[in-house]
Short mmCIF file of C-alpha atoms and ligand atoms in Angstrom, two decimals:
data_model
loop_
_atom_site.label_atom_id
_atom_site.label_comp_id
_atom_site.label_asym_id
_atom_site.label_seq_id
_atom_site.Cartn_x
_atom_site.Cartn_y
_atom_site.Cartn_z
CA UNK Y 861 11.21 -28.02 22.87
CA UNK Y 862 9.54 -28.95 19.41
CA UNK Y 863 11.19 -26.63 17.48
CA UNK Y 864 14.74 -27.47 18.80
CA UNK Y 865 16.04 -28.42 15.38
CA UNK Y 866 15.36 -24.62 14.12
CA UNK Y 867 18.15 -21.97 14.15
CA UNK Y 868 17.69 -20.03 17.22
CA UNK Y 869 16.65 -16.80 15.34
CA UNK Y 870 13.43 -16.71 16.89
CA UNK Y 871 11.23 -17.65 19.78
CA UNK Y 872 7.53 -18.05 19.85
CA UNK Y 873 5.36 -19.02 22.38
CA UNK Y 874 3.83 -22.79 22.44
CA UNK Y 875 0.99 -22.14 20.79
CA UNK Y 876 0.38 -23.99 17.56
CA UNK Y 877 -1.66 -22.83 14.95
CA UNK Y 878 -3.69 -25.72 13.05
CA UNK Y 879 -5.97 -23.57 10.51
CA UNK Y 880 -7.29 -20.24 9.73
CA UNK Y 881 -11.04 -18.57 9.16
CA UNK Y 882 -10.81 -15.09 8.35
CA UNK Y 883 -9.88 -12.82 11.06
CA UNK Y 884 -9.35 -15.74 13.60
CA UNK Y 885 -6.06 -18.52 13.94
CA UNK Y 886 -7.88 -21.65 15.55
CA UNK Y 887 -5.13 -24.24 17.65
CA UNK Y 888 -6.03 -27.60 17.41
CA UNK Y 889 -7.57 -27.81 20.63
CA UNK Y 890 -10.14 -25.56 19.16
CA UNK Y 891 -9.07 -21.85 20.84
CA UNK Y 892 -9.70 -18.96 18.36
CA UNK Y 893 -7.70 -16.18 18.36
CA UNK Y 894 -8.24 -12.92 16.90
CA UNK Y 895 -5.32 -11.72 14.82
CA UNK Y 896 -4.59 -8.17 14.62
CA UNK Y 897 -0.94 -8.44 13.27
CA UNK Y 898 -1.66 -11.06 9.91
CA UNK Y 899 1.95 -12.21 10.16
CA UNK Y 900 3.14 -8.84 10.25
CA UNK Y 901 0.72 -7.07 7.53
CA UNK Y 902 1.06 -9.61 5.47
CA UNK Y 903 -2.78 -11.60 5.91
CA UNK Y 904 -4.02 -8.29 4.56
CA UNK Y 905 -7.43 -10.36 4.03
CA UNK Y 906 -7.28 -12.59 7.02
CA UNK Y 907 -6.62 -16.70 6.59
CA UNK Y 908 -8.44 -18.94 4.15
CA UNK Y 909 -9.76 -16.24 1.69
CA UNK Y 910 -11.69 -18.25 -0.85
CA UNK Y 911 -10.48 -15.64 -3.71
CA UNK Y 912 -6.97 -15.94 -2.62
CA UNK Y 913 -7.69 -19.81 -2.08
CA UNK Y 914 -9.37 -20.43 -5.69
CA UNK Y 915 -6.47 -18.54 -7.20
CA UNK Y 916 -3.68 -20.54 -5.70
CA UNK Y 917 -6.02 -23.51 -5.87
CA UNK Y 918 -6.07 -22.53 -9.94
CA UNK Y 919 -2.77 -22.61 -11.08
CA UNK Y 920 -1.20 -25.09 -8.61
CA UNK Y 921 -3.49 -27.78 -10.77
CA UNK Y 922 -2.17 -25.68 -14.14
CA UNK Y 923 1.84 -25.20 -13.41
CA UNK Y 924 3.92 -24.64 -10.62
CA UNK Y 925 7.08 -22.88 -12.38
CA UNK Y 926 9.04 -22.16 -15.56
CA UNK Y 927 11.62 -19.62 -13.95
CA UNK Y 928 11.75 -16.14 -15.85
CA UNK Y 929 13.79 -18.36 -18.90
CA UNK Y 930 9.75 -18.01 -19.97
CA UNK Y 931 7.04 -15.45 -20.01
CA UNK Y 932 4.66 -15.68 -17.18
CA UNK Y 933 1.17 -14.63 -17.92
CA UNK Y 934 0.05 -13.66 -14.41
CA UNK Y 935 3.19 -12.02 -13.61
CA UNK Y 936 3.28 -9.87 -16.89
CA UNK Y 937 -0.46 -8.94 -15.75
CA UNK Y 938 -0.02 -8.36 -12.37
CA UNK Y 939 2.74 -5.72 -13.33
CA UNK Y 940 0.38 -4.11 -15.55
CA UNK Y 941 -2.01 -3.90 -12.92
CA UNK Y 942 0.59 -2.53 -10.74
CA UNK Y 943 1.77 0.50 -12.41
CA UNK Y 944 -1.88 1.09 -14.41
CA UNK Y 945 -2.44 2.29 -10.53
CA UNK Y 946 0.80 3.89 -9.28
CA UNK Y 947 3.63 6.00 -10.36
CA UNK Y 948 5.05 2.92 -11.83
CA UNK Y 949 6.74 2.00 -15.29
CA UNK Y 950 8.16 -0.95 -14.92
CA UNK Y 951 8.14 -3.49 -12.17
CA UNK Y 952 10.73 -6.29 -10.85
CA UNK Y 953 9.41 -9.50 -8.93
CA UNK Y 954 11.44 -11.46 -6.21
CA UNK Y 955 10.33 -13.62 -3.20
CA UNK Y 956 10.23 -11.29 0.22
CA UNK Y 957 10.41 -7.64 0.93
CA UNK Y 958 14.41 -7.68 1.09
CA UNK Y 959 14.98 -8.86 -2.03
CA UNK Y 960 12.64 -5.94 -3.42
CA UNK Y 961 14.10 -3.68 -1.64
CA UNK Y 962 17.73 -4.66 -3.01
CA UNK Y 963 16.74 -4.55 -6.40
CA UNK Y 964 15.93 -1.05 -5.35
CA UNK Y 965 19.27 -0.34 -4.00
CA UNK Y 966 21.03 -2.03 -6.66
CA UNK Y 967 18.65 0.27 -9.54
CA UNK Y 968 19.85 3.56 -7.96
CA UNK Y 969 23.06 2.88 -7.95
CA UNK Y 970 23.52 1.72 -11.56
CA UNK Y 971 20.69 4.52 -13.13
CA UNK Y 972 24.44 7.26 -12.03
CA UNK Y 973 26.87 4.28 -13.10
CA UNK Y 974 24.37 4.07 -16.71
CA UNK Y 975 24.81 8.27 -16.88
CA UNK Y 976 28.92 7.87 -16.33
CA UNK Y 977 28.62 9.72 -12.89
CA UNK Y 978 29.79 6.11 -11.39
CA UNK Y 979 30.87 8.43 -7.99
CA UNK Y 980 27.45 8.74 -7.23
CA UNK Y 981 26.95 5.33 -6.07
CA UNK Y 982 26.09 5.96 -2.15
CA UNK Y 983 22.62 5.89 -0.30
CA UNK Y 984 20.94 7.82 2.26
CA UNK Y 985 18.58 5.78 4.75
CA UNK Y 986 16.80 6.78 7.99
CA UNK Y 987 17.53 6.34 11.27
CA UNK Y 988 15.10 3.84 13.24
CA UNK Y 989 14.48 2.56 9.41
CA UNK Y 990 13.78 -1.05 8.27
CA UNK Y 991 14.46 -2.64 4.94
CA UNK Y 992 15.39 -6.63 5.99
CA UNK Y 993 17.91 -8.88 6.97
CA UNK Y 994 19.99 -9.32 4.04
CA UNK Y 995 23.61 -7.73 3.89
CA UNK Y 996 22.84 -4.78 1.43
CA UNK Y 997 19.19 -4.15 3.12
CA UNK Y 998 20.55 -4.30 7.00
CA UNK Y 999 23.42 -1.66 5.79
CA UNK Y 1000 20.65 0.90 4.22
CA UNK Y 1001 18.69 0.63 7.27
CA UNK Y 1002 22.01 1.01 9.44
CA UNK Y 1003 20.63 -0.33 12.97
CA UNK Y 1004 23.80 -1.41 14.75
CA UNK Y 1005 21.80 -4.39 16.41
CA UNK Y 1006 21.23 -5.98 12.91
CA UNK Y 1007 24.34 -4.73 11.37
CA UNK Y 1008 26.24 -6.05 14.54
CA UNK Y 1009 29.45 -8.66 13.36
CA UNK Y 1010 28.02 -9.02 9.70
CA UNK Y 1011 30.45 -6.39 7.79
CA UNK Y 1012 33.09 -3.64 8.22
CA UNK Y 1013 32.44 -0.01 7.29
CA UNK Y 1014 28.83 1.21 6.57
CA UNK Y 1015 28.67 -0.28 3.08
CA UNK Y 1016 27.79 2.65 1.01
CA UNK Y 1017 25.06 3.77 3.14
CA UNK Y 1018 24.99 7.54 5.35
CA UNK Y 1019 22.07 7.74 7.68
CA UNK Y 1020 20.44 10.62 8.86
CA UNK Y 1021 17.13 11.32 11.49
CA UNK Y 1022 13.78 10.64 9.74
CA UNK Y 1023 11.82 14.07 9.16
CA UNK Y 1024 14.63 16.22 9.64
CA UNK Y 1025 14.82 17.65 6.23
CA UNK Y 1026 18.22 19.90 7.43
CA UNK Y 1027 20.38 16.69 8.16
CA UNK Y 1028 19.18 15.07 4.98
CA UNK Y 1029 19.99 18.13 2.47
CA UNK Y 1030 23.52 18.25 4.27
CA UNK Y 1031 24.41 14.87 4.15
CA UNK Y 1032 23.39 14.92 0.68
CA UNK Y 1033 27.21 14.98 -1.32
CA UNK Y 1034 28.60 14.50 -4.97
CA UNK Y 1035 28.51 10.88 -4.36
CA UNK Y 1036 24.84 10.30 -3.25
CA UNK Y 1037 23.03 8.04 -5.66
CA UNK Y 1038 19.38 7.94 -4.00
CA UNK Y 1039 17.32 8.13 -0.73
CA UNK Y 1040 15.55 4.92 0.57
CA UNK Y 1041 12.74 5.83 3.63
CA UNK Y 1042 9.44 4.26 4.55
CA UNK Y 1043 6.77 6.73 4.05
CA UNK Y 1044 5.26 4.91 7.87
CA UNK Y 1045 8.39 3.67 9.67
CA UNK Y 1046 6.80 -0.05 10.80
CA UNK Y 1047 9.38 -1.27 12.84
CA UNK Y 1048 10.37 1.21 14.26
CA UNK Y 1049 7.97 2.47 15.94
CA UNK Y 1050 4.38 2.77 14.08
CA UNK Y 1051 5.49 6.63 12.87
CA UNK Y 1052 4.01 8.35 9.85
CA UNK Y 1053 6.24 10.88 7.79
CA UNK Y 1054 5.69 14.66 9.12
CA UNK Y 1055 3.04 16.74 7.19
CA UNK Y 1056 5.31 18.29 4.27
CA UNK Y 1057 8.76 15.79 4.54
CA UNK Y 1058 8.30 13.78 1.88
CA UNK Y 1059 7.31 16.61 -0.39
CA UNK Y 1060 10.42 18.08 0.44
CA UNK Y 1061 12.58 15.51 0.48
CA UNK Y 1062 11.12 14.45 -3.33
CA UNK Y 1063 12.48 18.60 -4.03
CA UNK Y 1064 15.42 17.56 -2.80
CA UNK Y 1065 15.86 14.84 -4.59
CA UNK Y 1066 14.83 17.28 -7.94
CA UNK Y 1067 17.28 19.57 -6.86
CA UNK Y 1068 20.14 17.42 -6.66
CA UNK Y 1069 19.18 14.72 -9.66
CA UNK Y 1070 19.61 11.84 -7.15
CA UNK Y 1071 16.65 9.07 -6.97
CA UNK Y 1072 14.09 8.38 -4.08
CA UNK Y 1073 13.07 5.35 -3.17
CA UNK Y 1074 10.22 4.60 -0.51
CA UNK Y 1075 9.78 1.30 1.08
CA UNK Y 1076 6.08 0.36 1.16
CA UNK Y 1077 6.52 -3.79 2.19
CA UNK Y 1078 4.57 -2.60 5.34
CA UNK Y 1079 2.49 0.89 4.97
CA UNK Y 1080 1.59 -0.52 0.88
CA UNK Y 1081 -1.04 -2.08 -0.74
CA UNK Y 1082 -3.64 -0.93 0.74
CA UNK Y 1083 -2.84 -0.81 4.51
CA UNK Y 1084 -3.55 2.93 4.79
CA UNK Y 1085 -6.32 3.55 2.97
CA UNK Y 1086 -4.71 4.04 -0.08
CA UNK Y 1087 -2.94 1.39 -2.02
CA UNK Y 1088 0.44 3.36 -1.92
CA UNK Y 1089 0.86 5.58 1.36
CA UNK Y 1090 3.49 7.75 -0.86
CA UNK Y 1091 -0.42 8.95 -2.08
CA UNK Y 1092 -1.10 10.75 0.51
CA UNK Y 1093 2.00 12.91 0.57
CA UNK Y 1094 1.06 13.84 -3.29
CA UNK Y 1095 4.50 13.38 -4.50
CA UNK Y 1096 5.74 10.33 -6.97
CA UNK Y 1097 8.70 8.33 -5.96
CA UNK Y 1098 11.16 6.97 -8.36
CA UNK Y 1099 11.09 3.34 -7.17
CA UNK Y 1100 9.19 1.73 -4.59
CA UNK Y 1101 9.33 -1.69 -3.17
CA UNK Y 1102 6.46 -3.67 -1.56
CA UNK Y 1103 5.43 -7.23 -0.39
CA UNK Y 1104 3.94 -8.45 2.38
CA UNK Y 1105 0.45 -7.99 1.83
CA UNK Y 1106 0.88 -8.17 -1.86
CA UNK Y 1107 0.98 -12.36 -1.41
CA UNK Y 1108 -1.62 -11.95 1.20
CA UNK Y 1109 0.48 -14.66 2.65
CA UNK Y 1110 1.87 -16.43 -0.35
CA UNK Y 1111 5.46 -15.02 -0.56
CA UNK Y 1112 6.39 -12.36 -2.89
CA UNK Y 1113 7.70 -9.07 -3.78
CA UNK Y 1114 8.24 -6.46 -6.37
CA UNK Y 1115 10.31 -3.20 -7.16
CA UNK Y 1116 8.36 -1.00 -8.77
CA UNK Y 1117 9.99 1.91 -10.90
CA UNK Y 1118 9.76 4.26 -13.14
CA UNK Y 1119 10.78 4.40 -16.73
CA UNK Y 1120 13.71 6.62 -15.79
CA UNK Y 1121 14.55 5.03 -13.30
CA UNK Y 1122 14.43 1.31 -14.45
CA UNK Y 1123 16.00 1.41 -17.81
CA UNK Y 1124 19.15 1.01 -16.65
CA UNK Y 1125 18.01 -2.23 -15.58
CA UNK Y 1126 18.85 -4.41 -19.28
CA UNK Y 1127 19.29 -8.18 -19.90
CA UNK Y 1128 21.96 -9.71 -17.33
CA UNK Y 1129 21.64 -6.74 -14.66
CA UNK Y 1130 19.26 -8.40 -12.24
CA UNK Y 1131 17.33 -11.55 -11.85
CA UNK Y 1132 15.68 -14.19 -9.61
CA UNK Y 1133 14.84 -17.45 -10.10
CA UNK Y 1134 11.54 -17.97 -8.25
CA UNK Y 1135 10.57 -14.39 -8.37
CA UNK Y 1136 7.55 -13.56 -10.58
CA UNK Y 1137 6.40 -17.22 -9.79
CA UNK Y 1138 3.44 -18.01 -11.44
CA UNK Y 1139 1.68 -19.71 -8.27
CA UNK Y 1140 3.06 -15.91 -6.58
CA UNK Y 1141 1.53 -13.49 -9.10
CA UNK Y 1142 -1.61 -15.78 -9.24
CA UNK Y 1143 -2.39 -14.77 -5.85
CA UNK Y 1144 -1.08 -11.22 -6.19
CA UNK Y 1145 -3.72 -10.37 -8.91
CA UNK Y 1146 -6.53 -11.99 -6.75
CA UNK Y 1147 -5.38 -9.43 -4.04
CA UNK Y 1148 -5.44 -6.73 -6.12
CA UNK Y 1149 -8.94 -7.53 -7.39
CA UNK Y 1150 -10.36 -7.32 -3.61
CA UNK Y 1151 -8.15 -4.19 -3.29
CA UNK Y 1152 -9.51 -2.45 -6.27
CA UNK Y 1153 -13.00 -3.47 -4.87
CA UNK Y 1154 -15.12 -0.25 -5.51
CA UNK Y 1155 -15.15 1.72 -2.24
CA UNK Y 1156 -12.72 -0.98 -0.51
CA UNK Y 1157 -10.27 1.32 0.19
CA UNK Y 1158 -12.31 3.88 1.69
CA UNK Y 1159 -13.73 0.98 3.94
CA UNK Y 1160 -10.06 0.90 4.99
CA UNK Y 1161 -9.97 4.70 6.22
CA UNK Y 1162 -13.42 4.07 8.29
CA UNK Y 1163 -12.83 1.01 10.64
CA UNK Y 1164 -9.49 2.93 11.34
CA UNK Y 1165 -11.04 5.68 12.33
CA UNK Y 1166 -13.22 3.23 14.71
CA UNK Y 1167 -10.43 1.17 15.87
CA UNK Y 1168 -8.50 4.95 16.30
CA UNK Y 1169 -11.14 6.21 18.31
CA UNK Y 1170 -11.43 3.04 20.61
CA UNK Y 1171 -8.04 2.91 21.43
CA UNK Y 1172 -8.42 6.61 22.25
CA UNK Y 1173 -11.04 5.98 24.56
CA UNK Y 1174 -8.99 3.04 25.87
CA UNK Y 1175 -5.92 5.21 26.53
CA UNK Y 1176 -8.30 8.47 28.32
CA UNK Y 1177 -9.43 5.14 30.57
CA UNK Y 1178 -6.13 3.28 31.64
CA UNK Y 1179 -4.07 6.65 31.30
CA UNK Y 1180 -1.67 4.55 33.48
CA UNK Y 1181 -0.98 1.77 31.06
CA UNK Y 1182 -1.74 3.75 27.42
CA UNK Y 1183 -0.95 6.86 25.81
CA UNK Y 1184 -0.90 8.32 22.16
CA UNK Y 1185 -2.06 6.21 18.72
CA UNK Y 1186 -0.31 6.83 16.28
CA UNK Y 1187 -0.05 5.57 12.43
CA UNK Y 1188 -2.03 5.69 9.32
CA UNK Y 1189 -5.02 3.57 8.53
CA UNK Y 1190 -4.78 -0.13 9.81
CA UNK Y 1191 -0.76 0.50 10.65
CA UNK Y 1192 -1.78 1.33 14.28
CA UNK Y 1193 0.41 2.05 17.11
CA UNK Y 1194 -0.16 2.73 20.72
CA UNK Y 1195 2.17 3.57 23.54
CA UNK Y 1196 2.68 1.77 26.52
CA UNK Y 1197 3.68 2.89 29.72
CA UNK Y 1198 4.05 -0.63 30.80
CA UNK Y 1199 6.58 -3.16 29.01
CA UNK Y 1200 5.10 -3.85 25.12
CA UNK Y 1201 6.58 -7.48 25.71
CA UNK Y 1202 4.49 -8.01 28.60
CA UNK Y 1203 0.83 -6.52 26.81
CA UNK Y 1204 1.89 -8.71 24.24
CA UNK Y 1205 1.97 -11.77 26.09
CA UNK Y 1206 -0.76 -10.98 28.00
CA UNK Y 1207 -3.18 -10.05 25.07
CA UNK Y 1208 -2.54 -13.54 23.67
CA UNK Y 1209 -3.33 -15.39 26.83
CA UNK Y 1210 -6.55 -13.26 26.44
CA UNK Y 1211 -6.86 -14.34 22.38
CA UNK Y 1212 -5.86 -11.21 20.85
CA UNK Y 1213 -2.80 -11.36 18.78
CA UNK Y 1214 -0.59 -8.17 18.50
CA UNK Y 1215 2.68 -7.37 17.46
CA UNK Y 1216 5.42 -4.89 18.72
CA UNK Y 1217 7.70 -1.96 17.36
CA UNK Y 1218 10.19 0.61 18.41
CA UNK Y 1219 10.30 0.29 22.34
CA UNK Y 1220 7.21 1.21 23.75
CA UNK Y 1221 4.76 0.65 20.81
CA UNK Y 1222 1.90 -1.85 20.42
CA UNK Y 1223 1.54 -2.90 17.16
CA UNK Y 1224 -1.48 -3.58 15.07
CA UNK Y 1225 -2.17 -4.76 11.82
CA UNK Y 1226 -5.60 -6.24 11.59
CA UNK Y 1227 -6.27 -7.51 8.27
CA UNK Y 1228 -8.09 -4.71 5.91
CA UNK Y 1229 -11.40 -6.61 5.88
CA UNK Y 1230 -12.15 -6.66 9.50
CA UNK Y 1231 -15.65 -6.28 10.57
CA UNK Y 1232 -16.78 -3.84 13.35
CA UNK Y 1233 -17.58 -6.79 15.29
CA UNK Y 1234 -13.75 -7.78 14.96
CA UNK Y 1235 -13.19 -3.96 16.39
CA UNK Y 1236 -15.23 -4.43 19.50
CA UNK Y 1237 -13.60 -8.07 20.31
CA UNK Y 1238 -10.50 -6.48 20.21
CA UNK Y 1239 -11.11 -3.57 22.25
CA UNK Y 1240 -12.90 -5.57 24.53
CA UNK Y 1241 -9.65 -7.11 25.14
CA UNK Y 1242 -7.65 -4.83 25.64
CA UNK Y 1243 -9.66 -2.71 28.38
CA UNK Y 1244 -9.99 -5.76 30.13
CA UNK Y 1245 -6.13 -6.53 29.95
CA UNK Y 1246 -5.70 -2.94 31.35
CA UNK Y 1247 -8.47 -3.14 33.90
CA UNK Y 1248 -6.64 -6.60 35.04
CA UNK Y 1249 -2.96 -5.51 35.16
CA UNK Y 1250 -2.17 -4.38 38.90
C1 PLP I 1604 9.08 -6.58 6.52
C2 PLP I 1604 9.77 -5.44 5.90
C3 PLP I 1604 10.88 -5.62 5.06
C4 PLP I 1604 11.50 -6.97 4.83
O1 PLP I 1604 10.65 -7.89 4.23
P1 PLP I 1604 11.06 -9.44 4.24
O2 PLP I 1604 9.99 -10.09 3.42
O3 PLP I 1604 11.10 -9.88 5.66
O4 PLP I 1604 12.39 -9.56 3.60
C5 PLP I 1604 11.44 -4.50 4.49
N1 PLP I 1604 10.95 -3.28 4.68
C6 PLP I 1604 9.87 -3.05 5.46
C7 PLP I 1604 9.35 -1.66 5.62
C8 PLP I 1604 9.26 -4.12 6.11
O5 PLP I 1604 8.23 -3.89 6.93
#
């Protein structure tokens, strides 16, 4: 095994991946492969982007790092940029989606400790949820496979089912600091908030002066035809964290918040060492310039509705192997009746990449400026996987 010296945390196949052009990871042998899943949402504008490429290309000739001990121009930009088109006030940068989401956790509970009320320092997540792999983040989401021999007790966290606006107001006590749900739950399972939840759960929220958080490292920047998929609920979140896709495959992360939210968050509170990197942010604002494209985002809303309506078509055809899509823009889910594992695997023998959620969900996350050509390939693929499976 080549990769024998790695921790055993994950397994891929064989394949290795030797450069990128667009929508397509070529092996050195020369195979193309057409990736719908962009490293998990994260290639939001497929590999070797010459934007994204002249912008790291830029400031890796410039400076590498200072550390936040100095002002960083594109990070102080990019955060303008940020909140000049969201709810935002204030934002917070780190390296990955877990560590944006902990500054998240970390903000709600000191905005009650900053107001004296320093009972109120427990969250509410959602069942089937996903926030990372750290301690604090695994505890929010509460999934007892990745909370398994890592801690005692639940950590501060109460969990209740996602869209069932009943067990949320009741588990909702004196000592509930905030509420932390995806507005799309990504892994688990491809499943948009019900029509009318988040507005209520945002009441809620009002009602009981506690904070709400929404995690947006998968469904954000841009992925559902918005740039924040809180949008479409037309409510405003108090904090929000996203990633992925913000780097488009340079790592970062950010916390974004709101005034009220974040100015309990002073000198000595919080910090990071690499986050807010300058070689980071440089590539963050060349994303956001493609993303704020004129009509970009609306380009967004029509290939899903295209790559929606194939699948559909796909699913009426192999009603054996496919059922329902499901998911918001290009955060695409559809059902199998057969193993997910095994369409996986046998999609990639046929050059389609894919990924997987819940336990019976395809996964795909093309990046957000596929072609209809792209579309087609990719369908094509699939119906012949389907026609091909007895
Ligand atoms: C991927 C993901 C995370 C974790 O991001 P990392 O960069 O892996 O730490 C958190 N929340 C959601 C919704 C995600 O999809």
């Amino acid at each position: 095994m080549p990769h024998s010296s790695l921790m055993a945390t994950y397994a891929p196949p064989e394949i290795l991946f030797e450069k990128g052009e667009g929508a397509y990871l070529i092996t050195r042998e020369g195979d193309r492969y057409l990736d719908f899943i962009s490293g998990i949402a994260v290639t939001a504008f497929g590999h070797n982007h010459p934007h994204l490429v002249a912008a790291l290309k830029n400031q890796a000739e410039k400076y590498w790092h200072t550390s936040n001990m100095f002002r960083v121009e594109h990070g102080e930009r990019l955060a303008e940029r940020l909140c000049a088109n969201s709810f935002a006030d204030r934002v917070f940068f780190g390296n990955s989606g877990a560590e944006a989401v902990e500054a998240g956790l970390k903000m709600m509970r000191r905005y009650h400790f900053d107001r004296g009320d320093t009972k109120r320092n427990r969250i509410i997540g959602m069942h089937n949820a996903f926030h990372g792999r750290t301690i604090a983040t695994v505890a929010a989401a509460g999934n007892p496979s990745h909370t398994k021999g890592f801690f005692e007790g639940d950590l501060g966290c109460d969990h209740v089912p996602f869209g069932d606006i009943q067990a949320l107001e009741t588990a909702i006590t004196e000592k509930t600091a905030g509420v932390i749900l995806e507005p799309v739950q990504g892994e688990g399972g491809i499943l948009p908030a019900p029509e009318g939840y988040l507005k209520a759960v945002r009441n809620l929220c009002d009602q009981h002066g506690i904070l709400l958080m929404v995690d947006e490292i998968q469904c954000g920047m841009g992925r559902t035809g918005k740039l924040f998929a809180y949008e479409w609920a037309g409510i405003e979140p108090d904090i929000l964290s996203s990633a992925k896709g913000l780097g488009g495959g340079f790592p970062v992360g950010a916390c974004l918040a709101s005034e009220k939210a974040a100015s309990c968050m002073v000198v000595g509170t919080h910090g990071s060492t690499f986050g807010g990197n300058p070689l980071a942010t440089a590539v963050g604002n060349a994303v956001l310039d493609l993303l704020l494209e004129n009509g970009f985002l609306e380009q967004v809303t029509a290939k899903s509705l295209k790559l929606r309506e194939g699948l559909q078509q796909l699913a009426g055809k192999h009603p054996a192997i496919l059922g329902d899509v499901q998911g918001l823009g290009l955060m695409l889910g559809i059902k199998c009746h057969v193993p997910n594992t095994e369409m996986l695997a046998r999609l990639r023998d046929a050059k389609l990449l894919t990924g997987r959620a819940g336990s019976d969900i395809l996964r795909l996350l093309p990046p957000l400026n596929l072609t209809d050509q792209h579309i087609e390939e990719a369908l094509e693929i699939l119906d012949k996987t389907c026609a091909h499976w007895g």
